[in-house]
Short mmCIF file of C-alpha atoms and ligand atoms in Angstrom, two decimals:
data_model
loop_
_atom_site.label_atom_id
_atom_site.label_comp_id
_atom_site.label_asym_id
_atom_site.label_seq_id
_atom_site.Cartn_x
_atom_site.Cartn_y
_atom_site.Cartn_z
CA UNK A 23 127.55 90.72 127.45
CA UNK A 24 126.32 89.42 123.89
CA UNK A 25 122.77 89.54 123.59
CA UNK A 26 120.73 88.12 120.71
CA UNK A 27 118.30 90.66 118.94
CA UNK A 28 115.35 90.54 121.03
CA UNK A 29 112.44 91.39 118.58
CA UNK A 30 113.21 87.90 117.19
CA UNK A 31 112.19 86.71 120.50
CA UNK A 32 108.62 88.03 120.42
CA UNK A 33 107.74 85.51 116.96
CA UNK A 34 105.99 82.86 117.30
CA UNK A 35 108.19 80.05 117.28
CA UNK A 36 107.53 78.52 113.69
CA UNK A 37 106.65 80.37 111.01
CA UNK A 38 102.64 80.41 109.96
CA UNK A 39 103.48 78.26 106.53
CA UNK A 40 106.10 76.23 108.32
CA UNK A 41 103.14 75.20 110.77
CA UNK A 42 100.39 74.28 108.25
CA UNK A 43 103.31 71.80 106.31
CA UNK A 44 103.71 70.22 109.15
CA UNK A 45 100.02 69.65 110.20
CA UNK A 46 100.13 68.13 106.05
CA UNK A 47 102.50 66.24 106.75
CA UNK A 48 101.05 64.91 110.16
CA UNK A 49 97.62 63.98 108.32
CA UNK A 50 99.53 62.55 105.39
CA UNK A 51 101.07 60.26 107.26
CA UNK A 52 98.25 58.89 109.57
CA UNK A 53 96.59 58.52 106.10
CA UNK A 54 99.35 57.34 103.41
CA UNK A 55 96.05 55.90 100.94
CA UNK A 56 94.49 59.76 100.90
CA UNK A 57 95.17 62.28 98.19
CA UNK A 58 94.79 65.44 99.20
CA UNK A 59 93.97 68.83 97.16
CA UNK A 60 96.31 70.99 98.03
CA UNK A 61 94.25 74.65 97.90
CA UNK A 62 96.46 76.46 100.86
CA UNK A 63 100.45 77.97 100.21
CA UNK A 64 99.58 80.49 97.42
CA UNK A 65 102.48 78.25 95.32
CA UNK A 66 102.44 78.03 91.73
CA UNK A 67 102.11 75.02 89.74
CA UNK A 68 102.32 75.26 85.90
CA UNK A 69 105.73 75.49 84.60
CA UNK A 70 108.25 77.98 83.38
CA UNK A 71 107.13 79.54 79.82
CA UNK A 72 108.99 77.64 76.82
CA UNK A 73 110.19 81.29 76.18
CA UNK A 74 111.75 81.41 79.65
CA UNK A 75 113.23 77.95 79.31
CA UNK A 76 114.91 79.11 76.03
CA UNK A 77 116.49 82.14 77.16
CA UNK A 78 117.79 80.01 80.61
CA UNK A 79 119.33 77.76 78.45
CA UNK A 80 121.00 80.19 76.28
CA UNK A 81 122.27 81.59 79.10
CA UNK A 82 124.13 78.87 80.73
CA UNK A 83 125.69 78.06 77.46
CA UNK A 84 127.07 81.43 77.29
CA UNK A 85 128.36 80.87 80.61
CA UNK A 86 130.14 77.94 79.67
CA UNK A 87 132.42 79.90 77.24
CA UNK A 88 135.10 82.29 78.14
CA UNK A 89 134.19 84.69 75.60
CA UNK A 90 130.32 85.25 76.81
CA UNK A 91 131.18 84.28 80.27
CA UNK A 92 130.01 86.90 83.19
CA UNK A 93 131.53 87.02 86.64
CA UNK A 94 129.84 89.56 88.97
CA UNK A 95 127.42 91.66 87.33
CA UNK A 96 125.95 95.07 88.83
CA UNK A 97 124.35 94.72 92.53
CA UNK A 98 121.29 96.63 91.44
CA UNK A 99 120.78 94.26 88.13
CA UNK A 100 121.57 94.48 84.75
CA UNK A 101 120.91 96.90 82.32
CA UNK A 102 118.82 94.46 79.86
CA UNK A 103 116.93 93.32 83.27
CA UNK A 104 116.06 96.94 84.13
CA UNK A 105 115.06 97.89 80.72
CA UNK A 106 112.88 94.75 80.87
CA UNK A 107 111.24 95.97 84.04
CA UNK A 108 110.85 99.61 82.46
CA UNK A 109 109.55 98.37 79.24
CA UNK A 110 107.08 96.39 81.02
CA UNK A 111 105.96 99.48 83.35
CA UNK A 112 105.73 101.79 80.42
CA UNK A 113 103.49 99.72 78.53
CA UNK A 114 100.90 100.67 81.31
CA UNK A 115 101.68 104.57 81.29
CA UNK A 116 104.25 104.49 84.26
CA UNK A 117 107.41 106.29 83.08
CA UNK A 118 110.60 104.61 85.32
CA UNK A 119 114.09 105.23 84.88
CA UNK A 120 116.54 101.89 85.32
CA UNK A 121 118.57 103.76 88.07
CA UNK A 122 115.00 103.42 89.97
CA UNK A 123 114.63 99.85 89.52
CA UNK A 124 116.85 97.11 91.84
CA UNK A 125 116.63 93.82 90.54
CA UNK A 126 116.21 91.29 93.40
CA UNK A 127 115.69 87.66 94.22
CA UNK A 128 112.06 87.87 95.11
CA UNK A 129 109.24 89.91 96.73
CA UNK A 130 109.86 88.44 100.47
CA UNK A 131 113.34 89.40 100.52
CA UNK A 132 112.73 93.18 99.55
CA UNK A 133 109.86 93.27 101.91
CA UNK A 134 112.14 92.53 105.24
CA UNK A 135 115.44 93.73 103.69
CA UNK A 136 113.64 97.95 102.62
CA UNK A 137 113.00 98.24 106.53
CA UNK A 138 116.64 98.98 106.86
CA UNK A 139 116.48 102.29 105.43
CA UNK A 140 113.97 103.10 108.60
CA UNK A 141 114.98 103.97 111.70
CA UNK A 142 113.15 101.34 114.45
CA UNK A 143 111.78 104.18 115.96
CA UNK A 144 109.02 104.39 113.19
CA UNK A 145 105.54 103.02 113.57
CA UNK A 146 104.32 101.08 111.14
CA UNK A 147 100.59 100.84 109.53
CA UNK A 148 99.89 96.91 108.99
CA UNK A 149 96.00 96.69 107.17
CA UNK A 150 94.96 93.52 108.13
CA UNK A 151 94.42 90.29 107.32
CA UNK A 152 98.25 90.87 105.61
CA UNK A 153 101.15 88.41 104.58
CA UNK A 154 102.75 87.37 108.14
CA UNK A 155 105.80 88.41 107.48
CA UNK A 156 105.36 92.19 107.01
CA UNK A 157 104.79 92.15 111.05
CA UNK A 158 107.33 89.04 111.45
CA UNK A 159 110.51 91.46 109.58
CA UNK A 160 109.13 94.59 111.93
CA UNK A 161 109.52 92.85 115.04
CA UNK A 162 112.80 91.52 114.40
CA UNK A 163 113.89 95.24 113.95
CA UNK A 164 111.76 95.93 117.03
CA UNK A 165 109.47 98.47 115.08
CA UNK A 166 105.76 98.93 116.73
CA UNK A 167 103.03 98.27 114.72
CA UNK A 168 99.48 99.89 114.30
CA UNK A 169 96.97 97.68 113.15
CA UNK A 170 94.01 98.76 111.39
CA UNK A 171 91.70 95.89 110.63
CA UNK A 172 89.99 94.93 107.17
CA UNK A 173 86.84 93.94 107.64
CA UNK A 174 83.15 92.44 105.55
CA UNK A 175 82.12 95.97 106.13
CA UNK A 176 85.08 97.71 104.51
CA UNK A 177 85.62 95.06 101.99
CA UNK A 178 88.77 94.19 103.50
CA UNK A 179 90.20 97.45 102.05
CA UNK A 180 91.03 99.54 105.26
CA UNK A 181 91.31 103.20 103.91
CA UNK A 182 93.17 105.93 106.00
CA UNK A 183 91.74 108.72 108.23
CA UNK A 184 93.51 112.06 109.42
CA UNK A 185 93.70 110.87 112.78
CA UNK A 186 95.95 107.76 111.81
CA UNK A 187 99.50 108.76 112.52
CA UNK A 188 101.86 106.03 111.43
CA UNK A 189 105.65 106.48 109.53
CA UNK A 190 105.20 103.69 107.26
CA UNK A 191 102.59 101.66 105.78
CA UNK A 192 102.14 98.29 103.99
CA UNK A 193 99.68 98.38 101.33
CA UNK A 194 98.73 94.96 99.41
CA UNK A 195 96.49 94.68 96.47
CA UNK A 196 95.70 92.45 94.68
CA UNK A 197 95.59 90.95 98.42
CA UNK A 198 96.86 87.79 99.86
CA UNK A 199 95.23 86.69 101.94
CA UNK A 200 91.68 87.91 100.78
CA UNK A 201 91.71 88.76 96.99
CA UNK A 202 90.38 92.32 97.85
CA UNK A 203 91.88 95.35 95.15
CA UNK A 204 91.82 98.71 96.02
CA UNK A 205 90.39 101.09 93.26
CA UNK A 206 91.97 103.87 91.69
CA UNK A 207 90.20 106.13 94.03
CA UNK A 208 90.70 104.02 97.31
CA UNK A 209 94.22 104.00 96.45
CA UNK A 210 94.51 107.58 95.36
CA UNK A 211 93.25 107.93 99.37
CA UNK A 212 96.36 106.32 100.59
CA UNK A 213 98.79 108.09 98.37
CA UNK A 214 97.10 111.77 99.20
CA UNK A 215 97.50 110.48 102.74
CA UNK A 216 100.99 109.68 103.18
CA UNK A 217 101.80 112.54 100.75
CA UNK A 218 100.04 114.90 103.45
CA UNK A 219 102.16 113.62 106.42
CA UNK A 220 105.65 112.59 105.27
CA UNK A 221 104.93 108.80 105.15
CA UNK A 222 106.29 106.04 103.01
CA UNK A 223 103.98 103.92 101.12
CA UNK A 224 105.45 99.58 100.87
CA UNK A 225 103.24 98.23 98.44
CA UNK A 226 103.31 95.04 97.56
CA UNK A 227 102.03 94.27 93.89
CA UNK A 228 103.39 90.60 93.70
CA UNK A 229 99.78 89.68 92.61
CA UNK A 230 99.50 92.58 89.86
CA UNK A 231 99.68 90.74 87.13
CA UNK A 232 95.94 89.30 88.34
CA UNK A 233 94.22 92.17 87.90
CA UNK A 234 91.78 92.26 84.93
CA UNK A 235 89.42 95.37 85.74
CA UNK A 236 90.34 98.51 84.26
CA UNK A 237 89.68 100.73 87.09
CA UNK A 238 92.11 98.41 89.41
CA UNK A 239 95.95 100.04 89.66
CA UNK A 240 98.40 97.33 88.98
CA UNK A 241 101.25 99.96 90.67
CA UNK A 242 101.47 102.40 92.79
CA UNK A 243 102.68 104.21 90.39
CA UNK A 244 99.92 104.58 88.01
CA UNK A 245 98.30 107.10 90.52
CA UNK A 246 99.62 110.83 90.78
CA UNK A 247 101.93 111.94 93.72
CA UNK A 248 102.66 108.25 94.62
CA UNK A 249 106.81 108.54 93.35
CA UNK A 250 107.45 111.17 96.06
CA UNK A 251 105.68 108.55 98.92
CA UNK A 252 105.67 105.05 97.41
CA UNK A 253 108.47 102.50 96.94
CA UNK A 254 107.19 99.09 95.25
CA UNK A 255 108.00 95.53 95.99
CA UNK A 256 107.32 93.05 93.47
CA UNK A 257 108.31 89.82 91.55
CA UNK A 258 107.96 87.33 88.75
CA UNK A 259 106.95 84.30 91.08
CA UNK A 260 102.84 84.87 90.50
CA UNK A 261 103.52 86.79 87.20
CA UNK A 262 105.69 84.29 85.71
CA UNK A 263 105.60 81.14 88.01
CA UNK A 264 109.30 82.08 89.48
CA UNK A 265 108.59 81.14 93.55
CA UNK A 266 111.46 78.00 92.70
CA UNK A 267 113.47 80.27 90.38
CA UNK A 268 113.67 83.71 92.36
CA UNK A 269 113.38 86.62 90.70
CA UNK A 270 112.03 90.27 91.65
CA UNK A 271 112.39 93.63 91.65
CA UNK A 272 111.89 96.74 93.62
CA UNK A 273 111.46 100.43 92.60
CA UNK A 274 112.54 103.16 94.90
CA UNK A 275 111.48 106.47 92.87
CA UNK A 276 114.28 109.36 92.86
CA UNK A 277 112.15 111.71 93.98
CA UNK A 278 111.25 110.06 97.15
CA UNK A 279 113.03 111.97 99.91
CA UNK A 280 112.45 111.73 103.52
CA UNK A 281 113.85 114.58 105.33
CA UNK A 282 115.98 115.93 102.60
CA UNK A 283 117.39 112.31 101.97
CA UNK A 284 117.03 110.03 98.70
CA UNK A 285 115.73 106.67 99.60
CA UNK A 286 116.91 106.09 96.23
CA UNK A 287 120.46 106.44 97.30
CA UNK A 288 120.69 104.63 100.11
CA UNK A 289 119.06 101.68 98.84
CA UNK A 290 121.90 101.72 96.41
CA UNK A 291 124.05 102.21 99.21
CA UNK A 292 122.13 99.29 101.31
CA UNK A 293 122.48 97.17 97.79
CA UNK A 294 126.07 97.32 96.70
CA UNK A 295 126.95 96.89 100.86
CA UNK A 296 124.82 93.42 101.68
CA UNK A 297 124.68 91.53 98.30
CA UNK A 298 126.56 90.49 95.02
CA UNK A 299 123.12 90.72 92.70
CA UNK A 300 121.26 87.91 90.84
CA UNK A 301 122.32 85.51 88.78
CA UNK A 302 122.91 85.97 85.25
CA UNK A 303 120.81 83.36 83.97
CA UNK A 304 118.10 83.96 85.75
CA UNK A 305 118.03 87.96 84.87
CA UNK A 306 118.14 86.19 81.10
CA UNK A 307 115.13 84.13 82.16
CA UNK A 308 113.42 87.39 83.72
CA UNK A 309 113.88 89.19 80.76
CA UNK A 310 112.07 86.51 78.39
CA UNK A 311 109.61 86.49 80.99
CA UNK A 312 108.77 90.56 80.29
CA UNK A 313 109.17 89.99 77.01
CA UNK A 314 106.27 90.57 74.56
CA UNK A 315 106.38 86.30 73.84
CA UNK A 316 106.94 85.50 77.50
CA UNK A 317 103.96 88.38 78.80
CA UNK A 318 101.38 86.52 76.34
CA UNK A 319 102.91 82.59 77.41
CA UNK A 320 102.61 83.66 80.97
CA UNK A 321 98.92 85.55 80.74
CA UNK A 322 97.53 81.96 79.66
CA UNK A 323 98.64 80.46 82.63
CA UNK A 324 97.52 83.39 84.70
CA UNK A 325 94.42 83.03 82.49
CA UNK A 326 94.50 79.36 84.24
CA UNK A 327 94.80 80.38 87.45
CA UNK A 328 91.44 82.77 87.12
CA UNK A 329 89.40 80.22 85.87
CA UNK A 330 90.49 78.03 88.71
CA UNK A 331 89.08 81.33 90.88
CA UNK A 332 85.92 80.88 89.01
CA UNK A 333 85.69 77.16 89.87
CA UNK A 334 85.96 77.24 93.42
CA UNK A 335 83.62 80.14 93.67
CA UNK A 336 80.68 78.60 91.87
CA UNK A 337 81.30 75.87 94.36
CA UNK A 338 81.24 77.89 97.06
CA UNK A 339 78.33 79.68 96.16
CA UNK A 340 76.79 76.22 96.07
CA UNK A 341 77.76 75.07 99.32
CA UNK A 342 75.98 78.54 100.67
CA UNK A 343 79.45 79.39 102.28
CA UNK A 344 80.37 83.37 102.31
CA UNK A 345 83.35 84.31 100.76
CA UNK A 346 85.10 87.71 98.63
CA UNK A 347 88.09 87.53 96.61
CA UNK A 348 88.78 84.47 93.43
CA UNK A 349 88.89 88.10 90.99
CA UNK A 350 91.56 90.55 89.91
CA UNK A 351 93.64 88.06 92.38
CA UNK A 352 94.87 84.22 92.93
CA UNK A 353 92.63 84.11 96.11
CA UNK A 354 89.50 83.22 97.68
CA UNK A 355 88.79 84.35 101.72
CA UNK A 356 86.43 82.46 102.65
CA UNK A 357 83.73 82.60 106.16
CA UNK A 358 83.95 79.10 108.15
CA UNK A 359 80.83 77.85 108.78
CA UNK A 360 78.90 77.96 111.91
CA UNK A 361 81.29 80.34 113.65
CA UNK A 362 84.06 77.89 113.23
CA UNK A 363 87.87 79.47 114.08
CA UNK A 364 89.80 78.93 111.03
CA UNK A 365 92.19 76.17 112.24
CA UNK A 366 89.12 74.21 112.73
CA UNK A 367 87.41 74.46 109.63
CA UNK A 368 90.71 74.05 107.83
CA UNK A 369 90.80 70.23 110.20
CA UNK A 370 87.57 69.49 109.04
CA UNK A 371 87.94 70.36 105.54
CA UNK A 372 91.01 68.15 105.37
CA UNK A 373 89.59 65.38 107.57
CA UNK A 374 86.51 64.84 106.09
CA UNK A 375 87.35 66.37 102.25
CA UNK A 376 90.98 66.15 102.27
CA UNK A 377 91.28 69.49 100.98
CA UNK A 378 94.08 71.73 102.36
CA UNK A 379 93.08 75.51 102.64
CA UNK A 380 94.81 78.15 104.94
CA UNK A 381 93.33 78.98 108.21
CA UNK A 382 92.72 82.76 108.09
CA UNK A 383 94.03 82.92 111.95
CA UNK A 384 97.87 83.28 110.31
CA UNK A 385 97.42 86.45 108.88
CA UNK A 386 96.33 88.49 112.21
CA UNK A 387 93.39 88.68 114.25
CA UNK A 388 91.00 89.93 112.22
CA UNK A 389 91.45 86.89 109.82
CA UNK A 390 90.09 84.35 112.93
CA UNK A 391 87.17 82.41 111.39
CA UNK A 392 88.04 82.58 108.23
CA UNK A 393 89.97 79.75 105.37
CA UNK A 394 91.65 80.82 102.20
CA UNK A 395 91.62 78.94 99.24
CA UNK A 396 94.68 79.08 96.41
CA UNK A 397 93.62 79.30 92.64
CA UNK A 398 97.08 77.91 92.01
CA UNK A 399 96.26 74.06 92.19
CA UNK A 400 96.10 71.96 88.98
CA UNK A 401 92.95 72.55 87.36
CA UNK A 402 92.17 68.42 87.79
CA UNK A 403 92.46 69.21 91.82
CA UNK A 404 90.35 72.22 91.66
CA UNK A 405 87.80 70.58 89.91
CA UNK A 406 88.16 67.69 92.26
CA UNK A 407 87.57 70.46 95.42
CA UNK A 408 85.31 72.15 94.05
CA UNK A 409 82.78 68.42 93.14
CA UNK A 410 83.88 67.74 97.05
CA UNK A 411 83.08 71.48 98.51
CA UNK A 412 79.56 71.31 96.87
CA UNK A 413 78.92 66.71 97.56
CA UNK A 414 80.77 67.19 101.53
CA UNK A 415 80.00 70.19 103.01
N1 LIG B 7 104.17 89.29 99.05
C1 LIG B 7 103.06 88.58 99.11
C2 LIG B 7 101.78 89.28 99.39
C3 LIG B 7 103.08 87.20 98.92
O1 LIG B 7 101.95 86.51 98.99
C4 LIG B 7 104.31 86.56 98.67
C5 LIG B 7 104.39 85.11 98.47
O2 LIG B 7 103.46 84.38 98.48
C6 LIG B 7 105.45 87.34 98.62
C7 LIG B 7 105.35 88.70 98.81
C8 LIG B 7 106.79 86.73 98.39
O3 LIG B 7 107.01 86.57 97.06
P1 LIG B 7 108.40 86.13 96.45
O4 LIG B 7 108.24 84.75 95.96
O5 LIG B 7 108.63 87.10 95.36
O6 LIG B 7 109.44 86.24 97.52
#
């Protein structure tokens, strides 16, 4: 008898993002005459880099002449992709080769797509608040999950003990949803930790390119012992505004081995079996983006972004609401008020404010009662929250 794949069956029904659009869209059109401030999906708004735009163009001219056309390029990337990727790792001390690197089309589809190098058997760590789908991807696959809860007291920056026995773990930082980075140290804690008991480290550094303070990691990488239990998703949608273009990349170190067996390999194997690579012109706009023009374009806008952080913070401060995050990270996690869940304060804000945050409830348990704010609105909307946050609330 066919059967579908159960784990799909345990999700809720919409997805966490799909549901907030729609309660937009609900609001939006009892009130057509409202404008609201959209602070909630951690989307970018300032456009591609003129350096990006350049190289794009190039690009499609090229492909519009048989003698610089390109069919299929290599599954993994290109070579002038890679060397972008290790060119821009170097320049903070972290020595990659390109046959570690996999070129991809974005953070989210690495993050579900690495699982299938792990048998289903294995029990995943999930620190939370976390992205929903790190726990959405495991229970399609059916894979339990051990939850290990951030928290004020911890700073939202769970940190392993000897007694936690997991197979994987997904590590975030700079965090979404709460802004919190791990130190050096914290995360030296988590690499001597899955180091000690043959675990693999998924750690997600789509926000790295936040991070301002010195003593904040933007890879893995950076910290001893982390190639031989660490593989590292990330992308250029928050470094280089690419959510609508799609570009990423993954790095599975060579000397990670579980058992005896390269997760290098099989990733390569994995790779050249379910897809035919990225496109051309975008790897062209991906390398402009790492590019030393395209790193200093894209740090104003990230620049931006911060000072929106700043913004909304002030105001908060003002408004005598708690909140952590809105540094070294797009994000601000914010307390409701009054012991408010987070689907209600995120009602009221947009009721009586029309502001849109995120309600905290959507990124596990331990983010009930709690909103998060986006730094990636205009800076004419954050300015307009942040007068509302500190004249409404
Ligand atoms: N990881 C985290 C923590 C994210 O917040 C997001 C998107 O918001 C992603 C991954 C997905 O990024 P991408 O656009 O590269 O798929």
């Amino acid at each position: 008898m066919i059967r579908v794949n159960e784990g799909y069956l345990t999700l809720e029904p919409t997805f966490f993002f799909t549901r907030i659009g729609e309660a937009v869209a609900a609001y939006e059109k009892r009130h057509p005459e409202k404008r609201l401030l959209h602070l909630g999906v951690g989307d970018v708004t300032k456009p591609l880099a003129p350096v990006v735009i350049e190289a794009m163009h190039r690009a499609v001219t090229e492909q519009s002449e048989a003698a610089s056309f390109h069919g299929y390029l290599p599954e993994t990337g290109t070579a002038f992709m890679k060397e972008a990727v290790a060119a821009y790792y170097a320049k903070r001390g972290v020595d990659l080769s390109t046959e570690e690197i996999f070129i991809s089309s974005g953070a989210g589809d690495d993050l579900g797509a690495i699982l299938h190098l792990f048998s289903s058997e294995n029990r995943v760590l999930l620190p939370e608040p976390a992205y929903p789908a790190y726990e959405d991807a495991n229970r399609m696959d059916g894979r339990r999950l051990v939850r290990l809860a951030g928290t004020p007291e911890n700073g939202f920056l769970p940190l392993p003990t000897a007694d936690m026995d997991a197979e994987l773990v997904y590590l975030c930082s700079p965090n979404n949803p709460t802004g919190a980075v791990y130190t050096r140290a914290q995360l030296q804690r988590w690499v001597d930790w899955a180091n000690g008991r043959q675990a693999v480290i998924l750690f997600d550094a789509a926000y790295e390119a936040f991070v301002v303070d010195a003593d904040v990691p933007r890879s893995i990488f950076e910290l001893p012992g982390a190639s031989a239990c660490a593989i590292e998703i990330s992308s250029l949608s928050k470094t280089a505004g690419f959510t609508g273009t799609r570009l990423g990349y993954t790095v599975v170190p060579k000397n990670l081995r579980v058992n005896g067996t390269s997760l290098n390999d099989l990733w390569r194997r994995d790779r050249c079996t379910r897809t035919n690579g990225v496109s051309y012109i975008l790897q062209r706009g991906g390398e402009a983006a790492l590019s030393e023009e395209g790193q200093r374009q894209n740090r104003a806008n990230i620049a931006g972004y911060l000072a929106n952080g700043r913004i909304l913070s002030d105001a908060l401060r003002t408004a005598g609401l708690w909140f952590t995050g809105g540094k070294n990270a797009p994000y601000l996690w914010v307390k409701c008020p009054n012991g408010m869940s987070g689907w209600a304060f995120f009602s009221e804000l947009m009721e009586r404010a029309q502001i849109v945050g995120t309600p905290g409830e959507g990124f596990g348990s331990t983010g009930a009662g709690y909103l998060r704010f986006s730094c990636f609105g205009s800076r004419e909307d954050t300015e307009e929250a942040a007068y509302r946050l500190k004249h409404i609330l």
